Amino acid sequence: MNDIQLVKLVEDDLEIVRGWRNSKEVSDYMYTDSYISEVDQKQWYQKIDWTRSVYWVINYQEKQLGLASITSIDKTLKSCYWAFYLADSSVRGAGIGAKVEYNVIEYVFGIVGLNKLRCEVFAFNDKVIQMHEKFGFRREGYYREHCIKGNAKLDVVGLALLKSEWEALREKIRLKIYG
């Protein structure tokens, strides 16, 4: 059923991830877009708090396509943030993102046992906002001039999904994605 694999990020993956992050196709949608050196990448990896974060390389048909993560895992509040990107633009629009989203949601609510999954998306990124909303995410915040990139002050939409909302939609979405 599932042709998407989320494989835990390991140190051997850092160079491919760094290449993705430094590409304009990815960095345009990130809060930061400054060049990431090999040293920067290793320092970032060493600082990851693995008790509060999970990072995965997204594999599809045995090809590495991008990165997904959950961060700021809070077992008291039972919430976390999530994000992902597909670095290979040739697969965008092919349903890969939806499969990644489905798998991350299942992991957060089913495996980690949290109650709320949150994300932040640039307000100009309508396609990703709409995709999250199809999964039941609701807009909870609008952060004006939340990020400054170059001379641009960018607004960000905060979205969240509750476990109960997911449980009501889960089967319908599974059937739509996997048939």
One Martini backbone bead per residue (centre of mass of N, CA, C, O) as a GRO file, in nm:
protein
  179
    1MET     BB    1   0.057   0.062  -0.022
    2ASN     BB    2   0.337   0.200   0.068
    3ASP     BB    3   0.570   0.402  -0.130
    4ILE     BB    4   0.653   0.546   0.131
    5GLN     BB    5   0.955   0.647   0.301
    6LEU     BB    6   1.059   0.705   0.637
    7VAL     BB    7   1.396   0.789   0.702
    8LYS     BB    8   1.617   0.822   0.920
    9LEU     BB    9   1.831   1.052   0.990
   10VAL     BB   10   2.173   1.061   0.895
   11GLU     BB   11   2.492   1.161   0.855
   12ASP     BB   12   2.509   1.053   0.551
   13ASP     BB   13   2.270   1.273   0.460
   14LEU     BB   14   2.378   1.571   0.480
   15GLU     BB   15   2.464   1.646   0.186
   16ILE     BB   16   2.193   1.616   0.043
   17VAL     BB   17   2.040   1.812   0.227
   18ARG     BB   18   2.218   2.058   0.174
   19GLY     BB   19   2.158   2.075  -0.127
   20TRP     BB   20   1.860   2.122  -0.098
   21ARG     BB   21   1.866   2.376   0.093
   22ASN     BB   22   2.044   2.546  -0.126
   23SER     BB   23   1.813   2.546  -0.300
   24LYS     BB   24   1.579   2.750  -0.432
   25GLU     BB   25   1.330   2.555  -0.430
   26VAL     BB   26   1.355   2.546  -0.108
   27SER     BB   27   1.449   2.824   0.025
   28ASP     BB   28   1.193   2.995  -0.056
   29TYR     BB   29   1.023   2.816   0.189
   30MET     BB   30   1.213   2.930   0.402
   31TYR     BB   31   1.321   3.126   0.658
   32THR     BB   32   1.598   3.046   0.537
   33ASP     BB   33   1.865   3.135   0.264
   34SER     BB   34   2.133   3.076   0.348
   35TYR     BB   35   2.423   2.946   0.318
   36ILE     BB   36   2.524   2.602   0.363
   37SER     BB   37   2.765   2.453   0.514
   38GLU     BB   38   2.919   2.179   0.620
   39VAL     BB   39   2.955   2.284   0.907
   40ASP     BB   40   2.668   2.383   0.954
   41GLN     BB   41   2.532   2.106   0.915
   42LYS     BB   42   2.677   1.956   1.145
   43GLN     BB   43   2.586   2.146   1.371
   44TRP     BB   44   2.287   2.104   1.339
   45TYR     BB   45   2.286   1.797   1.389
   46GLN     BB   46   2.424   1.808   1.680
   47LYS     BB   47   2.168   1.994   1.797
   48ILE     BB   48   1.972   1.783   1.798
   49ASP     BB   49   1.675   1.696   1.972
   50TRP     BB   50   1.577   1.363   1.985
   51THR     BB   51   1.344   1.400   2.210
   52ARG     BB   52   1.194   1.650   2.012
   53SER     BB   53   1.282   1.493   1.737
   54VAL     BB   54   1.220   1.420   1.381
   55TYR     BB   55   1.405   1.291   1.099
   56TRP     BB   56   1.343   1.251   0.742
   57VAL     BB   57   1.382   1.070   0.462
   58ILE     BB   58   1.238   1.076   0.149
   59ASN     BB   59   1.110   0.782  -0.002
   60TYR     BB   60   1.081   0.690  -0.361
   61GLN     BB   61   1.150   0.440  -0.539
   62GLU     BB   62   1.452   0.448  -0.415
   63LYS     BB   63   1.432   0.769  -0.375
   64GLN     BB   64   1.555   1.070  -0.282
   65LEU     BB   65   1.339   1.375  -0.219
   66GLY     BB   66   1.351   1.456   0.103
   67LEU     BB   67   1.210   1.626   0.395
   68ALA     BB   68   1.104   1.536   0.730
   69SER     BB   69   0.934   1.674   1.032
   70ILE     BB   70   0.948   1.677   1.391
   71THR     BB   71   0.896   1.934   1.638
   72SER     BB   72   0.851   2.031   1.951
   73ILE     BB   73   0.802   1.805   2.144
   74ASP     BB   74   0.512   1.790   2.372
   75LYS     BB   75   0.400   1.583   2.624
   76THR     BB   76   0.222   1.778   2.786
   77LEU     BB   77   0.065   1.918   2.535
   78LYS     BB   78   0.053   1.721   2.290
   79SER     BB   79   0.274   1.852   2.076
   80CYS     BB   80   0.367   1.968   1.736
   81TYR     BB   81   0.575   2.010   1.465
   82TRP     BB   82   0.571   2.037   1.100
   83ALA     BB   83   0.769   1.935   0.805
   84PHE     BB   84   0.833   1.975   0.441
   85TYR     BB   85   1.024   1.860   0.146
   86LEU     BB   86   1.063   1.870  -0.209
   87ALA     BB   87   1.348   1.862  -0.414
   88ASP     BB   88   1.199   1.713  -0.645
   89SER     BB   89   1.015   1.870  -0.888
   90SER     BB   90   0.910   1.619  -1.064
   91VAL     BB   91   0.699   1.523  -0.811
   92ARG     BB   92   0.525   1.750  -0.817
   93GLY     BB   93   0.178   1.672  -0.814
   94ALA     BB   94   0.188   1.331  -0.752
   95GLY     BB   95   0.114   1.279  -0.425
   96ILE     BB   96   0.355   1.274  -0.226
   97GLY     BB   97   0.280   1.483  -0.009
   98ALA     BB   98   0.026   1.335   0.089
   99LYS     BB   99   0.175   1.081   0.186
  100VAL     BB  100   0.352   1.218   0.388
  101GLU     BB  101   0.131   1.344   0.558
  102TYR     BB  102  -0.009   1.086   0.641
  103ASN     BB  103   0.237   0.954   0.784
  104VAL     BB  104   0.288   1.175   0.993
  105ILE     BB  105   0.015   1.176   1.128
  106GLU     BB  106   0.018   0.880   1.216
  107TYR     BB  107   0.268   0.908   1.393
  108VAL     BB  108   0.178   1.130   1.590
  109PHE     BB  109  -0.097   0.986   1.686
  110GLY     BB  110  -0.009   0.672   1.700
  111ILE     BB  111   0.292   0.667   1.819
  112VAL     BB  112   0.330   0.929   2.003
  113GLY     BB  113   0.043   1.047   2.117
  114LEU     BB  114  -0.078   1.301   2.018
  115ASN     BB  115  -0.315   1.594   1.970
  116LYS     BB  116  -0.119   1.811   1.811
  117LEU     BB  117  -0.069   1.953   1.482
  118ARG     BB  118   0.175   2.177   1.350
  119CYS     BB  119   0.205   2.469   1.122
  120GLU     BB  120   0.400   2.666   0.882
  121VAL     BB  121   0.304   2.905   0.617
  122PHE     BB  122   0.331   3.079   0.366
  123ALA     BB  123   0.086   3.283   0.237
  124PHE     BB  124   0.176   3.232  -0.076
  125ASN     BB  125   0.130   2.904  -0.025
  126ASP     BB  126  -0.154   2.780  -0.129
  127LYS     BB  127  -0.112   2.476  -0.192
  128VAL     BB  128  -0.024   2.391   0.096
  129ILE     BB  129  -0.259   2.495   0.253
  130GLN     BB  130  -0.474   2.327   0.101
  131MET     BB  131  -0.360   2.053   0.171
  132HIS     BB  132  -0.390   2.073   0.476
  133GLU     BB  133  -0.700   2.124   0.471
  134LYS     BB  134  -0.769   1.840   0.347
  135PHE     BB  135  -0.658   1.710   0.635
  136GLY     BB  136  -0.798   1.929   0.861
  137PHE     BB  137  -0.668   2.177   0.879
  138ARG     BB  138  -0.650   2.481   1.069
  139ARG     BB  139  -0.670   2.807   1.110
  140GLU     BB  140  -0.495   2.991   1.389
  141GLY     BB  141  -0.297   3.190   1.224
  142TYR     BB  142  -0.160   3.529   1.161
  143TYR     BB  143   0.170   3.627   1.067
  144ARG     BB  144   0.296   3.928   1.053
  145GLU     BB  145   0.597   3.972   0.947
  146HIS     BB  146   0.758   3.694   1.039
  147CYS     BB  147   0.950   3.723   0.781
  148ILE     BB  148   1.283   3.808   0.664
  149LYS     BB  149   1.365   3.839   0.308
  150GLY     BB  150   1.554   4.056   0.248
  151ASN     BB  151   1.300   4.300   0.172
  152ALA     BB  152   1.091   4.091   0.272
  153LYS     BB  153   0.774   4.077   0.433
  154LEU     BB  154   0.643   3.780   0.571
  155ASP     BB  155   0.369   3.592   0.585
  156VAL     BB  156   0.201   3.360   0.820
  157VAL     BB  157   0.046   3.044   0.850
  158GLY     BB  158  -0.135   2.888   1.107
  159LEU     BB  159  -0.166   2.537   1.166
  160ALA     BB  160  -0.408   2.272   1.273
  161LEU     BB  161  -0.437   1.933   1.418
  162LEU     BB  162  -0.654   1.710   1.555
  163LYS     BB  163  -0.708   1.395   1.644
  164SER     BB  164  -1.022   1.398   1.614
  165GLU     BB  165  -1.018   1.509   1.324
  166TRP     BB  166  -0.858   1.278   1.201
  167GLU     BB  167  -1.045   1.040   1.276
  168ALA     BB  168  -1.284   1.153   1.092
  169LEU     BB  169  -1.087   1.148   0.809
  170ARG     BB  170  -0.889   0.912   0.761
  171GLU     BB  171  -1.034   0.708   0.569
  172LYS     BB  172  -1.099   0.900   0.339
  173ILE     BB  173  -0.802   0.976   0.282
  174ARG     BB  174  -0.686   0.697   0.235
  175LEU     BB  175  -0.865   0.630  -0.011
  176LYS     BB  176  -0.772   0.870  -0.187
  177ILE     BB  177  -0.463   0.790  -0.188
  178TYR     BB  178  -0.478   0.444  -0.196
  179GLY     BB  179  -0.780   0.306  -0.257
   0.00000   0.00000   0.00000
